[in-house]
Amino acid sequence: MKASAKKRVAVKTPKIKIVGRVVHYYDRIQVAIVELAAPLRLGDMVKIKHHGEEFVQNVDSLQIEHLAVEQAKKKQVVGMKVLMPVHEGALVLPA
């Protein structure tokens, strides 16, 4: 008979829902340009995370091509006023 082999159990890591990714940051006006992977609207709480640094903020200002909007759809590129400087590649997550 064969020696019993230990079963390997695949451990699933929880999927992180990503709202978007920062593609550019304008430091003088503190606006992050975000490419959305999920819908976003005014009043949503988001966490912005990059290399261990993170902060949570409310979405108070949202623009598409310099026009203020109340909500944006997946795959749109938006400008969002941020409280702290962010870096390109930072993830925008639901808070």
mmCIF file of N, CA and C in Angstrom, residues 22-89:
data_model
loop_
_atom_site.group_PDB
_atom_site.id
_atom_site.type_symbol
_atom_site.label_atom_id
_atom_site.label_comp_id
_atom_site.label_asym_id
_atom_site.label_seq_id
_atom_site.Cartn_x
_atom_site.Cartn_y
_atom_site.Cartn_z
ATOM 1 N N VAL A 22 -4.863 55.516 -8.808
ATOM 2 C CA VAL A 22 -4.406 56.871 -9.110
ATOM 3 C C VAL A 22 -3.446 56.810 -10.297
ATOM 4 N N VAL A 23 -3.748 57.585 -11.348
ATOM 5 C CA VAL A 23 -2.876 57.618 -12.529
ATOM 6 C C VAL A 23 -2.075 58.912 -12.609
ATOM 7 N N HIS A 24 -2.494 59.928 -11.851
ATOM 8 C CA HIS A 24 -1.744 61.181 -11.814
ATOM 9 C C HIS A 24 -2.163 61.970 -10.580
ATOM 10 N N TYR A 25 -1.269 62.854 -10.123
ATOM 11 C CA TYR A 25 -1.585 63.698 -8.972
ATOM 12 C C TYR A 25 -1.090 65.109 -9.235
ATOM 13 N N TYR A 26 -1.987 66.086 -9.066
ATOM 14 C CA TYR A 26 -1.641 67.498 -9.202
ATOM 15 C C TYR A 26 -1.441 68.053 -7.796
ATOM 16 N N ASP A 27 -0.167 68.276 -7.422
ATOM 17 C CA ASP A 27 0.121 68.657 -6.041
ATOM 18 C C ASP A 27 -0.336 70.066 -5.684
ATOM 19 N N ARG A 28 -0.289 71.002 -6.608
ATOM 20 C CA ARG A 28 -0.686 72.379 -6.267
ATOM 21 C C ARG A 28 -2.162 72.511 -5.924
ATOM 22 N N ILE A 29 -2.989 71.748 -6.591
ATOM 23 C CA ILE A 29 -4.430 71.828 -6.324
ATOM 24 C C ILE A 29 -4.942 70.612 -5.543
ATOM 25 N N GLN A 30 -4.051 69.699 -5.180
ATOM 26 C CA GLN A 30 -4.363 68.496 -4.412
ATOM 27 C C GLN A 30 -5.494 67.679 -5.033
ATOM 28 N N VAL A 31 -5.325 67.347 -6.307
ATOM 29 C CA VAL A 31 -6.316 66.555 -7.030
ATOM 30 C C VAL A 31 -5.650 65.300 -7.582
ATOM 31 N N ALA A 32 -6.282 64.167 -7.310
ATOM 32 C CA ALA A 32 -5.819 62.894 -7.843
ATOM 33 C C ALA A 32 -6.680 62.533 -9.046
ATOM 34 N N ILE A 33 -6.035 62.094 -10.116
ATOM 35 C CA ILE A 33 -6.754 61.587 -11.281
ATOM 36 C C ILE A 33 -6.846 60.075 -11.098
ATOM 37 N N VAL A 34 -8.067 59.568 -11.066
ATOM 38 C CA VAL A 34 -8.304 58.167 -10.730
ATOM 39 C C VAL A 34 -9.023 57.464 -11.876
ATOM 40 N N GLU A 35 -8.471 56.326 -12.294
ATOM 41 C CA GLU A 35 -9.133 55.466 -13.275
ATOM 42 C C GLU A 35 -9.971 54.474 -12.475
ATOM 43 N N LEU A 36 -11.280 54.513 -12.661
ATOM 44 C CA LEU A 36 -12.192 53.739 -11.826
ATOM 45 C C LEU A 36 -12.338 52.286 -12.286
ATOM 46 N N ALA A 37 -12.401 51.390 -11.302
ATOM 47 C CA ALA A 37 -12.665 49.975 -11.545
ATOM 48 C C ALA A 37 -14.048 49.604 -11.016
ATOM 49 N N ALA A 38 -14.701 50.568 -10.367
ATOM 50 C CA ALA A 38 -16.047 50.397 -9.813
ATOM 51 C C ALA A 38 -16.691 51.776 -9.745
ATOM 52 N N PRO A 39 -18.012 51.833 -9.694
ATOM 53 C CA PRO A 39 -18.675 53.139 -9.601
ATOM 54 C C PRO A 39 -18.280 53.897 -8.330
ATOM 55 N N LEU A 40 -18.307 55.222 -8.427
ATOM 56 C CA LEU A 40 -17.973 56.081 -7.302
ATOM 57 C C LEU A 40 -18.927 57.262 -7.312
ATOM 58 N N ARG A 41 -19.344 57.703 -6.136
ATOM 59 C CA ARG A 41 -20.251 58.854 -6.065
ATOM 60 C C ARG A 41 -19.873 59.756 -4.912
ATOM 61 N N LEU A 42 -20.362 60.988 -4.970
ATOM 62 C CA LEU A 42 -20.125 61.940 -3.887
ATOM 63 C C LEU A 42 -20.668 61.358 -2.583
ATOM 64 N N GLY A 43 -19.948 61.574 -1.503
ATOM 65 C CA GLY A 43 -20.380 61.078 -0.203
ATOM 66 C C GLY A 43 -19.804 59.724 0.161
ATOM 67 N N ASP A 44 -19.244 58.992 -0.810
ATOM 68 C CA ASP A 44 -18.628 57.696 -0.516
ATOM 69 C C ASP A 44 -17.377 57.895 0.338
ATOM 70 N N MET A 45 -17.111 56.957 1.218
ATOM 71 C CA MET A 45 -15.877 56.951 1.999
ATOM 72 C C MET A 45 -14.893 56.036 1.281
ATOM 73 N N VAL A 46 -13.679 56.530 1.060
ATOM 74 C CA VAL A 46 -12.658 55.733 0.390
ATOM 75 C C VAL A 46 -11.376 55.726 1.206
ATOM 76 N N LYS A 47 -10.597 54.684 1.008
ATOM 77 C CA LYS A 47 -9.274 54.571 1.617
ATOM 78 C C LYS A 47 -8.276 54.616 0.463
ATOM 79 N N ILE A 48 -7.288 55.475 0.570
ATOM 80 C CA ILE A 48 -6.250 55.561 -0.450
ATOM 81 C C ILE A 48 -4.990 54.967 0.144
ATOM 82 N N LYS A 49 -4.436 53.973 -0.549
ATOM 83 C CA LYS A 49 -3.352 53.169 0.011
ATOM 84 C C LYS A 49 -2.219 53.035 -0.995
ATOM 85 N N HIS A 50 -0.965 53.255 -0.506
ATOM 86 C CA HIS A 50 0.208 53.099 -1.360
ATOM 87 C C HIS A 50 1.421 52.794 -0.500
ATOM 88 N N HIS A 51 2.031 51.662 -0.703
ATOM 89 C CA HIS A 51 3.250 51.245 0.010
ATOM 90 C C HIS A 51 3.165 51.441 1.520
ATOM 91 N N GLY A 52 2.129 50.921 2.127
ATOM 92 C CA GLY A 52 2.005 50.987 3.576
ATOM 93 C C GLY A 52 1.411 52.276 4.118
ATOM 94 N N GLU A 53 1.382 53.315 3.314
ATOM 95 C CA GLU A 53 0.752 54.565 3.729
ATOM 96 C C GLU A 53 -0.705 54.530 3.300
ATOM 97 N N GLU A 54 -1.576 54.954 4.182
ATOM 98 C CA GLU A 54 -2.994 55.003 3.808
ATOM 99 C C GLU A 54 -3.728 56.046 4.634
ATOM 100 N N PHE A 55 -4.811 56.534 4.057
ATOM 101 C CA PHE A 55 -5.692 57.442 4.778
ATOM 102 C C PHE A 55 -7.106 57.283 4.246
ATOM 103 N N VAL A 56 -8.061 57.658 5.069
ATOM 104 C CA VAL A 56 -9.476 57.536 4.719
ATOM 105 C C VAL A 56 -10.043 58.932 4.548
ATOM 106 N N GLN A 57 -10.889 59.100 3.545
ATOM 107 C CA GLN A 57 -11.535 60.391 3.346
ATOM 108 C C GLN A 57 -12.882 60.214 2.674
ATOM 109 N N ASN A 58 -13.685 61.247 2.785
ATOM 110 C CA ASN A 58 -14.986 61.312 2.138
ATOM 111 C C ASN A 58 -14.783 61.911 0.737
ATOM 112 N N VAL A 59 -15.516 61.416 -0.248
ATOM 113 C CA VAL A 59 -15.434 61.978 -1.595
ATOM 114 C C VAL A 59 -16.310 63.231 -1.630
ATOM 115 N N ASP A 60 -15.651 64.397 -1.600
ATOM 116 C CA ASP A 60 -16.369 65.673 -1.559
ATOM 117 C C ASP A 60 -16.421 66.357 -2.917
ATOM 118 N N SER A 61 -15.457 66.053 -3.783
ATOM 119 C CA SER A 61 -15.367 66.708 -5.080
ATOM 120 C C SER A 61 -15.024 65.672 -6.134
ATOM 121 N N LEU A 62 -15.823 65.630 -7.188
ATOM 122 C CA LEU A 62 -15.637 64.651 -8.249
ATOM 123 C C LEU A 62 -15.870 65.343 -9.583
ATOM 124 N N GLN A 63 -14.915 65.232 -10.502
ATOM 125 C CA GLN A 63 -15.056 65.879 -11.807
ATOM 126 C C GLN A 63 -14.658 64.933 -12.928
ATOM 127 N N ILE A 64 -15.343 65.095 -14.045
ATOM 128 C CA ILE A 64 -14.980 64.398 -15.281
ATOM 129 C C ILE A 64 -14.745 65.479 -16.319
ATOM 130 N N GLU A 65 -13.526 65.552 -16.837
ATOM 131 C CA GLU A 65 -13.126 66.571 -17.811
ATOM 132 C C GLU A 65 -13.533 67.976 -17.366
ATOM 133 N N HIS A 66 -13.197 68.332 -16.149
ATOM 134 C CA HIS A 66 -13.399 69.652 -15.551
ATOM 135 C C HIS A 66 -14.863 70.004 -15.274
ATOM 136 N N LEU A 67 -15.763 69.037 -15.387
ATOM 137 C CA LEU A 67 -17.172 69.275 -15.072
ATOM 138 C C LEU A 67 -17.538 68.493 -13.816
ATOM 139 N N ALA A 68 -18.125 69.177 -12.846
ATOM 140 C CA ALA A 68 -18.513 68.524 -11.594
ATOM 141 C C ALA A 68 -19.619 67.502 -11.856
ATOM 142 N N VAL A 69 -19.470 66.323 -11.254
ATOM 143 C CA VAL A 69 -20.470 65.260 -11.374
ATOM 144 C C VAL A 69 -20.761 64.710 -9.990
ATOM 145 N N GLU A 70 -21.921 64.063 -9.835
ATOM 146 C CA GLU A 70 -22.281 63.466 -8.553
ATOM 147 C C GLU A 70 -21.867 62.012 -8.478
ATOM 148 N N GLN A 71 -21.711 61.372 -9.643
ATOM 149 C CA GLN A 71 -21.302 59.972 -9.656
ATOM 150 C C GLN A 71 -20.570 59.666 -10.951
ATOM 151 N N ALA A 72 -19.778 58.607 -10.919
ATOM 152 C CA ALA A 72 -19.037 58.189 -12.100
ATOM 153 C C ALA A 72 -19.104 56.671 -12.203
ATOM 154 N N LYS A 73 -19.039 56.181 -13.432
ATOM 155 C CA LYS A 73 -19.159 54.753 -13.696
ATOM 156 C C LYS A 73 -17.793 54.090 -13.797
ATOM 157 N N LYS A 74 -17.826 52.783 -13.753
ATOM 158 C CA LYS A 74 -16.633 51.971 -13.932
ATOM 159 C C LYS A 74 -15.947 52.349 -15.253
ATOM 160 N N LYS A 75 -14.630 52.360 -15.273
ATOM 161 C CA LYS A 75 -13.778 52.648 -16.425
ATOM 162 C C LYS A 75 -13.682 54.129 -16.787
ATOM 163 N N GLN A 76 -14.379 55.003 -16.057
ATOM 164 C CA GLN A 76 -14.232 56.431 -16.319
ATOM 165 C C GLN A 76 -13.009 56.956 -15.563
ATOM 166 N N VAL A 77 -12.467 58.055 -16.045
ATOM 167 C CA VAL A 77 -11.337 58.706 -15.396
ATOM 168 C C VAL A 77 -11.863 59.985 -14.761
ATOM 169 N N VAL A 78 -11.630 60.118 -13.451
ATOM 170 C CA VAL A 78 -12.180 61.250 -12.703
ATOM 171 C C VAL A 78 -11.085 61.997 -11.963
ATOM 172 N N GLY A 79 -11.369 63.264 -11.682
ATOM 173 C CA GLY A 79 -10.521 64.057 -10.802
ATOM 174 C C GLY A 79 -11.189 64.098 -9.441
ATOM 175 N N MET A 80 -10.409 63.847 -8.400
ATOM 176 C CA MET A 80 -10.961 63.802 -7.056
ATOM 177 C C MET A 80 -10.052 64.593 -6.115
ATOM 178 N N LYS A 81 -10.631 65.549 -5.406
ATOM 179 C CA LYS A 81 -9.884 66.337 -4.422
ATOM 180 C C LYS A 81 -9.478 65.408 -3.275
ATOM 181 N N VAL A 82 -8.186 65.448 -2.885
ATOM 182 C CA VAL A 82 -7.709 64.589 -1.805
ATOM 183 C C VAL A 82 -7.137 65.428 -0.667
ATOM 184 N N LEU A 83 -7.158 64.861 0.532
ATOM 185 C CA LEU A 83 -6.718 65.568 1.726
ATOM 186 C C LEU A 83 -5.200 65.573 1.895
ATOM 187 N N MET A 84 -4.547 64.535 1.370
ATOM 188 C CA MET A 84 -3.104 64.388 1.520
ATOM 189 C C MET A 84 -2.489 64.063 0.161
ATOM 190 N N PRO A 85 -1.197 64.329 -0.008
ATOM 191 C CA PRO A 85 -0.540 63.970 -1.269
ATOM 192 C C PRO A 85 -0.613 62.461 -1.512
ATOM 193 N N VAL A 86 -0.813 62.077 -2.757
ATOM 194 C CA VAL A 86 -0.860 60.656 -3.134
ATOM 195 C C VAL A 86 0.139 60.417 -4.267
ATOM 196 N N HIS A 87 0.454 59.168 -4.502
ATOM 197 C CA HIS A 87 1.402 58.807 -5.550
ATOM 198 C C HIS A 87 0.700 58.056 -6.663
ATOM 199 N N GLU A 88 1.256 58.136 -7.849
ATOM 200 C CA GLU A 88 0.717 57.368 -8.961
ATOM 201 C C GLU A 88 0.807 55.881 -8.603
ATOM 202 N N GLY A 89 -0.243 55.156 -8.928
ATOM 203 C CA GLY A 89 -0.287 53.733 -8.602
ATOM 204 C C GLY A 89 -0.985 53.437 -7.294
#
